[in-house]
Amino acid sequence: MSLCLEARQLACERDGRWLFEGLDLTVRSGEILRIEGPNGSGKTTLLKILAGQLGEYEGELYWNSTPLRKAREQFLANLLYLGHSPGVKAGLSPLENLAWYQALNGDKGSEEQRLEALAKVGLNGFEDVVAGQLSAGQQRRVALARLTLTRRALWVLDEPFTAIDRQGVTALEAQLAAHVQAGGCVLLTTHHALAVTSTVRCVQLG
Amino acid sequence: MSLQRTKAAPAVVIVEAPAQGSLWIAFKATLERDLTLMLRRRGELLNPLVFFALVVTLFPIGISPDPDMLALIAPGLLWVAALLAALLSLDSLFRTDYDDGSLEQLLLAPQPLAILSLAKVVAHWLFTGLPLALMAPLLGIMLALPAGSYAILSLSLAIGSASLSLIGAIGAALTVGIARGGVLLSLLILPLYIPVLIFGVGAVQAALLGEGVAAHLAMLGALLAASLLLAPWAIAASLRISING
Amino acid sequence: MWTFIHKWGSPKWFYSMSGKLQPWFWTVSLLLIAVGTLWGLAFAPADYQQGNSFRIIYVHVPAAFLAQSIFVSMAAAALVFMVWKIKIADMAATVMAPLGAVMTFVALFSGAVWGVPTWGTWWMWDARLTSMLILLFLFLGVIALRSAFTSRDSGSRAASVLAMVGVINIPIIKYSVDWWFTLHQPATFRVTSSPSMPTEMWLPLLIMVLGFYCFFIALTLMRTRSEILRREANKRWVMDLMKEAH
């Protein structure tokens, strides 16, 4: 089964200023699409629009050739978005954080799944520590654990390599490559040079 | 410590829609999450209650310690103080979620945002409105509130504060993206609290006069039903606006 | 119908059309207000109870009517903006809020002045005055919320939601305040029911109300025009317009 997210003549105006206009892009199964551009060129805004978070745009978005406005629920059920902030509650342990994210998708999940996902991002022994006591990089890893925990086809990642050490970066790159090989697709922004074997397409903004 | 290589990832599956019954799971998990978070910061949980007691203490000092005078103003005073205490705690309703990015994730859940934000409001009411309602009779004694109205005081506050939480959450959602939105929040929300205040105090006063309280309570119930029906959608719309700064 | 809405939704078209309509509304409103004032102050009979002091009704009632109508029209504009994303509606809502606040203040002030001969005090917690005061707070809230956002677009949307929430609450607030105020008098003047005042008293009032409405429309058109210029300052047609003017 393949998937396809397509934007036609996408444009976004904020406070009387056009961030981008007439943007066409398509991302399919097995592809990594990287959005590039200088600071303030609207990369995050574009990602938010493509993740269905921002509804204020002109042009049309299609999810598997259905307009996104009509297929919103189905689209969201296949989406995993990681933004600038990791979305990890400081007052909850990594395990509890992941449990909430699973439940948010309507899946109760199991403790083993969560432990395994945390082990995969190298957080063994931190499962029950309150996330507020973890470092920024470790909190980031809790968020990244969702990539393995929740199987979603479309990943939209805003600067996923922020605050992660070199080994973590290598592992995440491998994970991205494995995801597209398995038929998923990835949309991302990063200032980091991607060392991924699979094809990476670029969209230039600004 | 390293992220392990993903070996032979299983093929990616595209789902048609969220599974059945998933909304209830998400609602319950969000409610439980908020309750857990509140329980872990018990100090903050007590703040509205202490504030309530403090405001009530100011009045005998500021006006008169005369029990007859206090008994006269007690219903309104207790209601106004409880209302302000509930308002005080509203600013933080979405604030931490906004700061750590989990609000963004809540918006992108494949479930109706209105229902999920309702879970947060329910948690807020359980740990603010309800305790305030239960504590009110205690302060009523201190204000020489005549016997026979204590049950109605608690009941009216319990029903009324649920409306207050719902209406207030709209304001909290509208101001969550604004750096110091606390004062603005009260400015937006207090005028909308007036009907709840009128019928809430009305119920207690009617109980004091020995009149029927059913009409007042029915009005409070109607206000609650209306807020329950409409507020979640306004909260969801407001959150979507606020998330984009 | 759709082309009509889209035409009016275009700032350029609105600008030129409102420019043509504006003088008419100004003329009619000034005429009506002049006639109403003269009739109301000089020719209408004095009230048998309140004497001449009742004449303040010719400012108080139109202002109070208008203030409430402004909130409703502001919320209607907000709805149009939110549903059809028509920016001109938001510009109109933006300029209506301060107008409404001023009108509410006029109603409150004239009510207070009226209170001196009637009640012997500047302020009474009378049902109508209390509702007016709450309406003033609602207007101030909408204005404050709009200006609190750094992004104008978000401010517009937030203010629109608040205006809609407010308009749902206005009847509830009015009803509950009336309920609270047990000694309230019935509203002075209803369009639907026959007025209790003699014709020579309420006819000038009706003229004043109409005059105030026309005045509001004229002022809204004028202020929306300047709001258009402000927001579209970097658009081609506005630049051309400015060149012509110089």
XYZ file of C-alpha atoms in Angstrom:
697
model
C 0.000 0.000 0.000
C 1.451 3.340 -0.893
C 0.792 6.811 0.358
C 1.088 10.218 -1.148
C 0.898 13.715 0.302
C 0.624 16.390 -2.298
C 0.519 20.166 -2.129
C -0.721 22.188 -5.097
C -0.112 25.916 -5.412
C 0.373 26.191 -1.680
C 0.706 29.734 -0.372
C 0.785 31.206 3.093
C 0.317 34.824 4.071
C 1.024 36.058 7.585
C 0.208 39.590 8.631
C 0.253 40.864 5.071
C 3.540 39.152 4.148
C 3.771 36.138 1.853
C 5.947 33.450 3.438
C 5.788 31.352 0.278
C 3.637 31.252 -2.820
C 2.812 28.805 -5.598
C 4.530 25.876 -3.912
C 4.014 22.440 -5.460
C 5.386 19.377 -3.756
C 4.700 15.688 -3.499
C 6.021 13.103 -1.122
C 5.385 9.386 -1.633
C 6.171 6.098 0.057
C 9.885 5.477 0.250
C 10.895 9.115 0.039
C 12.600 11.608 2.285
C 11.695 15.192 1.543
C 13.889 17.814 3.108
C 12.744 21.409 3.348
C 15.570 23.906 3.216
C 15.823 27.624 3.540
C 17.302 30.382 5.662
C 15.903 31.285 9.080
C 12.518 32.929 8.838
C 11.750 31.534 5.391
C 8.715 29.675 6.689
C 10.085 26.131 7.053
C 8.316 25.496 10.350
C 5.114 27.079 9.051
C 5.226 24.869 5.968
C 5.765 21.775 8.120
C 2.874 22.779 10.350
C 0.635 23.197 7.317
C 1.745 19.846 5.922
C 1.096 18.250 9.301
C -2.442 19.604 9.275
C -1.809 21.786 12.288
C -2.240 25.123 10.565
C -5.377 25.658 8.537
C -4.639 29.158 7.284
C -3.237 28.613 3.807
C -4.213 28.973 0.198
C -3.978 26.226 -2.375
C -4.899 22.622 -1.780
C -3.433 19.658 0.046
C -4.193 16.088 -0.951
C -3.777 12.946 1.094
C -3.829 9.939 -1.260
C -5.579 12.222 -3.779
C -8.409 13.131 -1.367
C -8.464 16.785 -0.254
C -6.910 16.915 3.203
C -9.816 18.934 4.625
C -12.049 15.927 3.941
C -9.638 13.180 4.979
C -8.355 14.883 8.099
C -9.049 12.109 10.570
C -7.541 9.434 8.355
C -4.538 11.644 7.675
C -3.925 12.302 11.361
C -4.173 8.585 12.116
C -1.152 8.039 9.874
C 0.880 11.037 10.961
C 3.631 11.398 13.504
C 4.746 14.975 14.057
C 7.688 16.036 16.190
C 7.958 19.786 16.618
C 10.515 22.154 18.078
C 9.483 21.289 21.613
C 9.698 17.589 22.429
C 6.190 17.471 23.917
C 7.430 15.597 26.955
C 5.721 16.392 30.261
C 8.320 17.251 32.906
C 6.053 15.957 35.660
C 5.672 12.468 34.195
C 8.157 9.648 33.737
C 9.187 8.622 30.195
C 6.963 5.559 30.529
C 3.923 7.640 31.489
C 4.644 10.115 28.706
C 4.711 7.346 26.133
C 1.587 5.746 27.575
C -0.318 9.007 27.059
C 0.853 9.266 23.480
C -0.234 5.711 22.781
C -3.625 6.302 24.360
C -4.060 9.510 22.380
C -4.106 7.312 19.303
C -6.680 5.084 20.911
C -4.194 2.318 21.615
C -3.645 1.256 25.199
C -0.360 -0.426 24.304
C 1.650 -2.464 26.749
C 4.393 -1.808 29.225
C 6.766 -4.122 27.300
C 6.312 -2.129 24.101
C 7.152 1.082 25.904
C 10.145 -0.400 27.716
C 11.454 -1.740 24.434
C 11.027 1.626 22.705
C 12.837 3.381 25.541
C 15.654 0.817 25.451
C 16.006 1.456 21.740
C 16.708 5.140 22.313
C 19.156 4.300 25.076
C 17.068 5.284 28.059
C 17.362 2.020 30.033
C 17.342 2.800 33.703
C 15.567 6.126 33.194
C 12.110 4.664 32.583
C 10.680 5.782 35.896
C 12.651 8.968 36.458
C 10.511 12.089 36.213
C 11.280 13.622 32.816
C 11.988 17.014 34.368
C 15.188 15.527 35.799
C 16.434 14.314 32.409
C 18.725 16.373 30.194
C 17.439 18.162 27.091
C 18.936 15.447 24.887
C 17.337 12.691 26.934
C 13.947 14.403 26.764
C 14.411 14.585 23.037
C 15.081 10.836 23.020
C 11.820 10.215 24.861
C 10.062 12.009 22.024
C 12.056 10.003 19.462
C 10.973 6.786 21.156
C 7.545 7.502 19.704
C 8.970 6.788 16.251
C 9.380 3.119 17.143
C 6.463 2.896 19.508
C 3.712 4.284 17.283
C 3.861 2.793 13.831
C 2.936 5.666 11.553
C 3.534 5.928 7.829
C 4.180 9.670 7.540
C 6.789 11.315 9.739
C 6.956 15.088 9.866
C 10.024 16.103 11.835
C 11.029 19.674 12.624
C 14.763 19.763 13.417
C 14.849 16.206 14.811
C 18.620 16.242 15.372
C 18.550 19.099 17.896
C 20.252 18.331 21.224
C 21.189 14.755 20.267
C 24.742 13.393 20.541
C 26.702 11.990 17.588
C 25.766 8.337 18.167
C 22.161 9.324 18.498
C 22.357 11.167 15.190
C 23.773 8.103 13.408
C 21.089 5.887 14.869
C 18.308 8.319 13.926
C 19.640 8.515 10.376
C 19.572 4.724 10.218
C 16.024 4.762 11.535
C 14.916 7.268 8.900
C 16.491 5.116 6.176
C 14.819 1.967 7.526
C 11.469 3.743 7.665
C 11.509 4.802 4.040
C 12.773 1.381 2.988
C 9.764 -0.143 4.712
C 7.487 2.072 2.644
C 7.052 5.047 4.945
C 7.869 8.611 4.109
C 9.600 11.432 5.933
C 9.271 15.193 5.706
C 11.879 17.095 7.652
C 13.814 20.267 8.195
C 17.351 20.161 9.492
C 20.536 22.166 9.397
C 22.460 18.947 9.695
C 23.977 17.211 6.641
C 21.962 14.032 6.235
C 24.020 10.890 5.727
C 21.298 8.619 4.463
C 21.729 6.090 1.687
C 18.221 6.441 0.301
C 17.321 9.331 -1.960
C 16.642 12.650 -0.303
C 14.756 15.245 -2.271
C 14.976 18.906 -1.358
C 12.553 21.791 -1.484
C 14.114 25.224 -1.259
C 12.226 28.028 0.477
C 13.009 31.734 0.638
C 24.457 4.561 25.128
C 23.244 4.679 21.588
C 20.144 4.359 19.535
C 20.186 0.818 18.221
C 19.901 0.115 14.560
C 16.422 -0.827 13.466
C 16.751 -4.240 11.916
C 14.413 -5.336 9.162
C 11.640 -2.882 9.894
C 8.226 -4.384 9.173
C 6.402 -2.848 6.253
C 4.599 0.348 7.074
C 0.845 0.048 7.393
C -1.570 2.745 6.366
C -4.640 2.811 8.571
C -8.024 3.971 7.383
C -9.243 5.560 10.598
C -8.648 5.424 14.341
C -9.955 2.209 15.896
C -13.414 2.111 17.441
C -13.639 3.098 21.081
C -10.352 4.924 20.778
C -11.924 8.257 21.718
C -12.855 6.973 25.140
C -9.334 5.597 25.677
C -7.832 8.951 24.691
C -10.288 10.878 26.878
C -9.586 8.716 29.908
C -5.831 8.829 29.412
C -5.848 12.622 29.129
C -7.996 12.958 32.230
C -5.749 10.585 34.179
C -2.629 12.317 32.924
C -3.846 15.716 34.123
C -4.965 14.355 37.468
C -1.571 12.669 37.974
C 0.251 15.869 37.086
C -1.883 17.874 39.511
C -1.373 15.349 42.289
C 2.385 15.598 41.837
C 2.221 19.316 42.518
C 0.042 19.264 45.604
C 1.225 22.706 46.694
C -0.307 24.303 43.637
C -3.467 22.339 44.234
C -3.879 23.966 47.624
C -3.284 27.510 46.390
C -6.856 28.253 45.241
C -8.218 26.875 48.522
C -5.874 29.029 50.603
C -6.713 32.015 48.411
C -10.417 31.348 48.984
C -9.920 31.271 52.764
C -7.745 34.395 52.669
C -10.206 36.494 50.698
C -12.993 35.438 53.046
C -10.803 36.439 55.999
C -10.287 39.923 54.573
C -13.960 40.804 54.717
C -14.673 40.681 58.451
C -11.498 42.715 58.875
C -12.362 45.151 56.117
C -16.070 45.584 56.821
C -17.147 44.528 60.267
C -16.880 41.497 62.541
C -20.555 41.885 63.426
C -22.171 38.436 62.821
C -25.479 39.958 61.684
C -23.778 42.025 59.040
C -21.608 39.095 57.956
C -24.579 36.752 57.720
C -26.198 39.244 55.361
C -23.306 39.356 52.921
C -22.056 35.787 53.401
C -23.777 34.116 50.385
C -22.519 36.669 47.888
C -19.138 36.917 49.527
C -18.532 33.178 49.514
C -19.599 32.914 45.901
C -17.458 35.842 44.729
C -14.417 34.546 46.618
C -14.838 31.019 45.233
C -15.277 32.427 41.731
C -12.054 34.416 42.007
C -10.199 31.401 43.398
C -11.365 29.275 40.462
C -10.324 32.029 38.058
C -6.873 32.235 39.626
C -6.097 28.626 38.801
C -7.318 28.806 35.201
C -4.280 30.503 33.725
C -2.184 27.358 34.123
C -4.809 25.091 32.512
C -3.152 25.004 29.078
C 0.004 26.964 29.897
C 2.380 24.074 30.701
C 1.100 22.028 27.769
C 1.717 25.006 25.519
C 5.246 25.508 26.851
C 6.430 21.907 26.546
C 4.831 21.227 23.174
C 2.308 18.624 24.251
C -0.548 20.969 23.324
C 0.659 20.738 19.727
C 0.480 16.966 19.980
C -2.995 17.116 21.512
C -4.115 19.130 18.475
C -2.744 16.494 16.123
C -4.355 13.519 17.824
C -6.773 11.750 15.485
C -9.574 12.493 17.970
C -11.844 15.549 18.224
C -9.911 18.244 20.055
C -13.108 19.507 21.712
C -13.565 16.201 23.545
C -9.908 15.948 24.564
C -9.902 19.511 25.920
C -13.071 18.647 27.799
C -11.003 16.002 29.633
C -8.627 18.717 30.770
C -11.508 20.888 31.952
C -13.022 17.991 33.887
C -9.658 17.457 35.609
C -9.531 21.154 36.465
C -13.007 21.097 37.965
C -12.327 17.917 39.962
C -9.306 19.496 41.632
C -10.443 23.136 41.920
C -14.194 23.641 41.636
C -15.181 20.599 43.648
C -12.754 21.205 46.570
C -13.859 24.854 46.686
C -17.493 23.735 46.890
C -16.678 21.288 49.674
C -14.688 23.874 51.602
C -17.302 26.647 51.339
C -19.476 25.489 54.299
C -16.447 25.688 56.583
C -15.934 29.324 55.652
C -19.699 29.791 55.882
C -19.487 28.999 59.586
C -16.817 31.662 59.990
C -19.087 34.191 58.285
C -22.039 33.260 60.515
C -24.012 31.959 57.549
C -27.364 30.863 59.037
C -28.033 27.137 59.187
C -30.160 25.535 56.496
C -28.255 26.916 53.537
C -25.009 24.981 53.807
C -26.001 22.087 51.597
C -27.358 24.450 48.952
C -24.171 26.528 49.146
C -22.053 23.475 48.365
C -24.408 22.167 45.726
C -24.736 25.498 43.923
C -20.965 25.951 43.985
C -20.384 22.437 42.689
C -22.740 22.901 39.728
C -21.765 26.529 39.150
C -18.029 25.973 39.275
C -18.307 23.380 36.516
C -19.730 26.123 34.277
C -17.006 28.464 35.510
C -14.314 25.938 34.526
C -15.846 25.456 31.088
C -16.305 29.159 30.308
C -12.973 30.029 31.860
C -11.193 27.442 29.738
C -12.241 29.410 26.634
C -10.409 32.424 28.036
C -7.437 30.298 29.056
C -7.270 28.852 25.538
C -7.480 32.318 23.969
C -4.687 33.749 26.135
C -2.334 30.752 26.319
C -0.137 32.107 23.535
C 0.222 35.507 25.192
C 3.215 35.859 27.487
C 1.491 37.492 30.462
C -2.074 36.583 29.753
C -3.240 36.165 33.348
C -4.741 39.629 33.874
C -6.186 39.663 30.376
C -7.807 36.303 31.092
C -9.750 37.746 34.046
C -10.773 40.734 31.961
C -12.223 38.482 29.274
C -13.860 35.943 31.509
C -15.314 37.801 34.502
C -18.167 39.461 32.555
C -19.177 36.021 31.289
C -19.256 34.699 34.871
C -22.013 37.079 35.942
C -25.044 34.877 35.121
C -23.531 31.950 37.039
C -22.844 34.248 39.993
C -26.384 35.642 39.962
C -28.102 32.258 40.006
C -25.585 30.742 42.410
C -26.009 33.464 45.008
C -29.728 33.467 44.280
C -29.958 29.803 45.252
C -28.241 30.356 48.603
C -30.333 33.434 49.375
C -33.526 31.631 48.473
C -32.516 28.816 50.838
C -31.951 31.388 53.595
C -35.386 32.896 53.057
C -36.929 29.439 53.079
C -38.070 29.791 49.494
C -37.775 27.094 46.868
C -34.317 26.712 45.427
C -35.340 24.475 42.553
C -35.673 27.339 40.072
C -32.197 28.666 40.807
C -30.613 25.252 40.684
C -32.441 24.518 37.449
C -31.023 27.697 35.958
C -27.533 26.718 37.114
C -28.070 23.311 35.561
C -29.251 24.906 32.318
C -26.172 27.125 32.231
C -23.999 24.059 32.807
C -25.751 22.134 30.039
C -25.317 25.044 27.623
C -21.636 25.466 28.495
C -21.067 21.740 28.238
C -22.563 21.778 24.781
C -20.892 24.897 23.395
C -17.712 25.622 25.348
C -15.647 22.616 24.151
C -15.952 23.780 20.529
C -14.978 27.331 21.459
C -12.030 25.966 23.474
C -10.886 23.849 20.519
C -11.165 26.769 18.090
C -9.283 29.021 20.511
C -6.495 26.492 21.006
C -6.029 26.211 17.248
C -5.665 29.988 17.063
C -3.311 30.219 20.033
C -0.975 27.471 18.870
C 0.042 29.680 15.957
C 0.944 32.604 18.191
C -25.154 35.724 -4.435
C -21.638 34.336 -4.283
C -20.223 36.826 -6.729
C -21.902 39.546 -4.681
C -20.198 38.374 -1.482
C -16.867 38.041 -3.222
C -17.173 41.490 -4.720
C -17.825 43.028 -1.311
C -15.067 40.872 0.116
C -12.532 42.496 -2.150
C -10.938 45.409 -0.310
C -10.476 47.396 -3.496
C -14.114 47.124 -4.516
C -15.280 47.835 -0.975
C -13.062 50.880 -0.850
C -14.514 52.453 -3.973
C -18.140 51.480 -3.202
C -18.020 52.646 0.392
C -16.497 55.909 -0.841
C -19.626 56.485 -2.900
C -22.066 55.401 -0.167
C -20.422 57.237 2.673
C -21.615 60.832 1.899
C -25.229 59.639 1.718
C -25.096 58.075 5.141
C -23.424 61.147 6.604
C -26.074 63.458 5.135
C -29.009 61.319 6.236
C -27.619 60.771 9.721
C -26.876 64.456 10.322
C -30.296 65.390 9.010
C -32.090 62.849 11.201
C -30.078 63.740 14.289
C -30.663 67.475 13.725
C -34.427 66.994 13.280
C -34.641 64.568 16.188
C -32.663 66.832 18.522
C -34.651 69.920 17.684
C -37.981 68.117 17.941
C -37.038 66.228 21.068
C -35.553 69.150 22.955
C -37.768 72.001 21.856
C -41.131 70.663 20.708
C -41.855 67.369 22.428
C -43.977 67.857 25.555
C -42.332 67.634 28.960
C -42.920 64.457 30.945
C -45.619 64.897 33.571
C -43.464 63.221 36.219
C -39.863 63.947 35.266
C -40.342 67.345 33.634
C -37.695 68.342 31.171
C -35.039 65.992 32.476
C -36.650 63.126 30.606
C -35.314 64.652 27.379
C -31.979 62.993 27.976
C -33.786 59.900 26.723
C -33.135 61.228 23.218
C -29.446 60.486 23.695
C -29.539 57.674 26.218
C -31.900 55.285 24.465
C -30.417 55.584 20.950
C -26.927 55.144 22.374
C -27.963 52.082 24.379
C -29.756 50.540 21.380
C -26.844 51.217 19.120
C -24.277 49.857 21.561
C -26.028 46.490 21.677
C -26.526 46.435 17.906
C -22.836 47.163 17.412
C -21.893 44.125 19.480
C -24.237 41.951 17.434
C -22.972 43.298 14.115
C -19.382 42.920 15.306
C -20.065 39.271 16.139
C -21.794 38.801 12.769
C -18.751 40.250 11.015
C -16.549 37.948 13.100
C -18.620 34.955 12.018
C -18.353 35.934 8.349
C -14.596 36.319 8.796
C -14.172 32.969 10.513
C -16.409 30.983 8.168
C -15.621 32.507 4.765
C -12.232 34.048 5.663
C -13.343 37.390 4.231
C -10.808 39.889 5.500
C -12.976 42.933 4.992
C -15.362 41.547 7.622
C -12.531 41.419 10.122
C -11.504 44.974 9.284
C -15.075 46.099 9.945
C -15.143 44.146 13.237
C -11.845 45.785 14.208
C -13.214 49.292 13.825
C -16.609 48.469 15.338
C -15.198 47.476 18.736
C -13.962 50.953 19.800
C -17.112 52.545 18.343
C -19.220 50.178 20.410
C -17.219 50.882 23.541
C -17.652 54.638 23.062
C -21.395 54.228 22.421
C -21.744 52.085 25.548
C -19.904 54.740 27.493
C -22.209 57.447 26.124
C -25.211 55.371 27.185
C -23.742 54.863 30.656
C -22.804 58.508 31.041
C -26.181 59.824 29.895
C -27.814 57.257 32.169
C -25.758 58.541 35.087
C -26.646 62.160 34.330
C -30.292 61.184 34.035
C -29.984 59.501 37.401
C -29.321 62.780 39.199
C -32.807 64.297 38.776
C -34.593 60.924 38.765
C -32.940 58.998 41.588
C -30.955 61.816 43.189
C -27.689 59.965 42.635
C -25.148 59.550 39.862
C -25.226 55.799 39.934
C -27.896 53.251 40.686
C -27.486 49.513 40.185
C -30.427 49.553 37.898
C -30.828 46.522 35.626
C -30.347 48.408 32.392
C -27.310 50.355 33.578
C -25.735 47.187 34.982
C -26.213 45.338 31.711
C -24.686 48.302 29.905
C -21.698 48.265 32.226
C -21.143 44.558 31.543
C -21.440 45.243 27.815
C -18.709 47.864 28.182
C -16.465 45.251 29.800
C -17.196 42.837 26.951
C -16.188 45.470 24.393
C -13.019 46.285 26.341
C -12.169 42.578 26.493
C -12.444 42.185 22.713
C -10.284 45.278 22.143
C -7.686 44.150 24.692
C -7.487 40.615 23.305
C -6.996 41.808 19.747
C -4.141 44.089 20.727
C -2.460 41.501 22.977
C -1.358 39.307 20.074
C 1.893 40.058 18.268
C 0.528 38.507 15.089
C -2.350 40.512 13.663
C -3.940 37.482 12.027
C -4.052 35.517 15.277
C -5.359 38.571 17.134
C -8.158 38.871 14.599
C -9.168 35.241 14.973
C -9.007 35.306 18.764
C -11.084 38.500 18.926
C -13.599 36.919 16.551
C -14.044 33.870 18.771
C -14.468 36.097 21.816
C -17.014 38.294 20.029
C -19.049 35.213 19.117
C -18.837 33.806 22.638
C -19.870 37.237 23.928
C -22.884 37.544 21.667
C -24.199 34.178 22.839
C -23.806 35.382 26.403
C -25.395 38.823 26.016
C -29.016 37.606 26.161
C -28.135 35.300 29.075
C -26.468 38.160 30.935
C -29.385 40.501 30.206
C -31.912 37.938 31.359
C -30.033 37.102 34.531
C -29.410 40.741 35.413
C -33.100 41.500 34.937
C -33.864 38.565 37.161
C -31.453 39.832 39.766
C -32.906 43.300 39.645
C -36.355 42.663 40.985
C -37.467 46.286 40.942
C -36.679 46.852 37.286
C -38.881 48.938 35.008
C -39.965 47.541 31.635
C -37.810 48.643 28.701
C -38.729 52.120 27.553
C -39.347 51.426 23.936
C -39.840 48.335 21.876
C -40.200 48.263 18.160
C -42.656 45.368 18.291
C -45.051 46.410 21.046
C -46.932 49.677 21.141
C -45.029 52.236 23.188
C -46.489 53.592 26.390
C -45.279 57.086 25.513
C -47.433 59.527 23.547
C -46.663 59.786 19.828
C -45.160 63.263 20.019
C -42.657 61.909 22.523
C -41.586 58.679 20.832
C -41.568 59.851 17.233
C -38.533 62.114 17.775
C -36.980 59.205 19.674
C -37.463 56.941 16.679
C -35.895 59.585 14.444
C -32.943 59.845 16.807
C -32.490 56.065 16.856
C -32.482 55.964 13.048
C -30.093 58.901 12.963
C -27.711 57.147 15.353
C -27.783 53.992 13.215
C -26.976 55.931 10.051
C -24.224 57.731 11.927
C -22.791 54.372 12.976
C -22.887 53.031 9.413
C -21.208 56.154 8.060
C -18.527 56.068 10.734
C -17.910 52.330 10.253
C -17.520 52.829 6.491
C -15.099 55.687 7.060
C -12.992 53.854 9.610
C -13.016 50.597 7.628
C -11.679 52.544 4.650
C -8.705 53.779 6.622
C -8.202 50.270 8.050
C -8.103 48.946 4.458
C -5.441 51.469 3.523
C -3.445 50.625 6.627
C -3.499 46.865 6.059
C -3.125 46.909 2.296
C -0.507 49.665 2.258
C 1.924 47.486 0.324
C -0.633 46.385 -2.274
C -0.414 47.681 -5.798
C -3.824 49.392 -5.963
C -3.260 51.331 -2.735
C 0.109 52.550 -3.993
C -1.502 53.678 -7.250
C -4.201 55.421 -5.254
C -1.623 57.264 -3.201
C 0.229 58.358 -6.338
C -2.990 59.780 -7.755
C -3.653 61.674 -4.566
C -0.279 63.410 -4.662
